[in-house]
Phi, psi and omega in degrees: 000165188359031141217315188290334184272000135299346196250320190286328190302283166327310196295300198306327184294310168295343166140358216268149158289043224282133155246072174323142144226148157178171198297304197282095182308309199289340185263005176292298185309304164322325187303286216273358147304353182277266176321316171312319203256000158307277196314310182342310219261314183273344159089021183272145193254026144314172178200146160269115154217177190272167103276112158301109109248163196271111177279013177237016193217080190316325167273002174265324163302320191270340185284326167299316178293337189264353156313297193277328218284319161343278203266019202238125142290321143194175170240125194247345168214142170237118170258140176262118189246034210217156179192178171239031201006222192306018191316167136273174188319137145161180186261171193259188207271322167287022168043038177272129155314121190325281165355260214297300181335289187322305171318294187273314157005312185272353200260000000 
């Protein structure tokens, strides 16, 4: 939704292999069903596809990163995009403040 599906939209069109992350399966799956059939309509051999994790759960992070690096030949760009808004206080399952952990996860 709004700066990562905006960012991904362009990349995937120009020709790019695009992966989200992100927790929310159901706006993941929409996305990257969305963009896909888009590109379909433009003839681009870009791809969209989801991953789910939870970016506030740090071995669920490294388990993804070790996932992708698996099956990816490479990644020549990672944009990091990611925040929790108004949340209120609290920790994450690495007894990380919510905010931050997610934030630098991504940096």
């Amino acid at each position: 939704a709004g700066i990562g599906y905006y960012t991904a939209l362009p990349l995937a069109r120009a020709g790019a292999t695009v992966v989200i992350l992100s927790a929310n399966e159901e706006k993941g799956k929409t996305t990257e069903a969305e963009i896909n059939k888009e590109l379909k309509g433009l003839d681009s051999y870009g791809s969209v596809t989801w991953e789910g994790v939870d970016l506030g759960d740090l071995k669920a992070v490294d388990a993804v990163a070790k996932k992708l690096a698996g099956e990816l030949e490479r990644l020549d760009i990672f944009i990091a995009n990611a925040g929790i808004g108004q949340a209120p206080h609290g920790l994450t399952a690495d007894g990380l403040e919510r905010h931050f952990e997610v934030c630098t996860t991504c940096v």
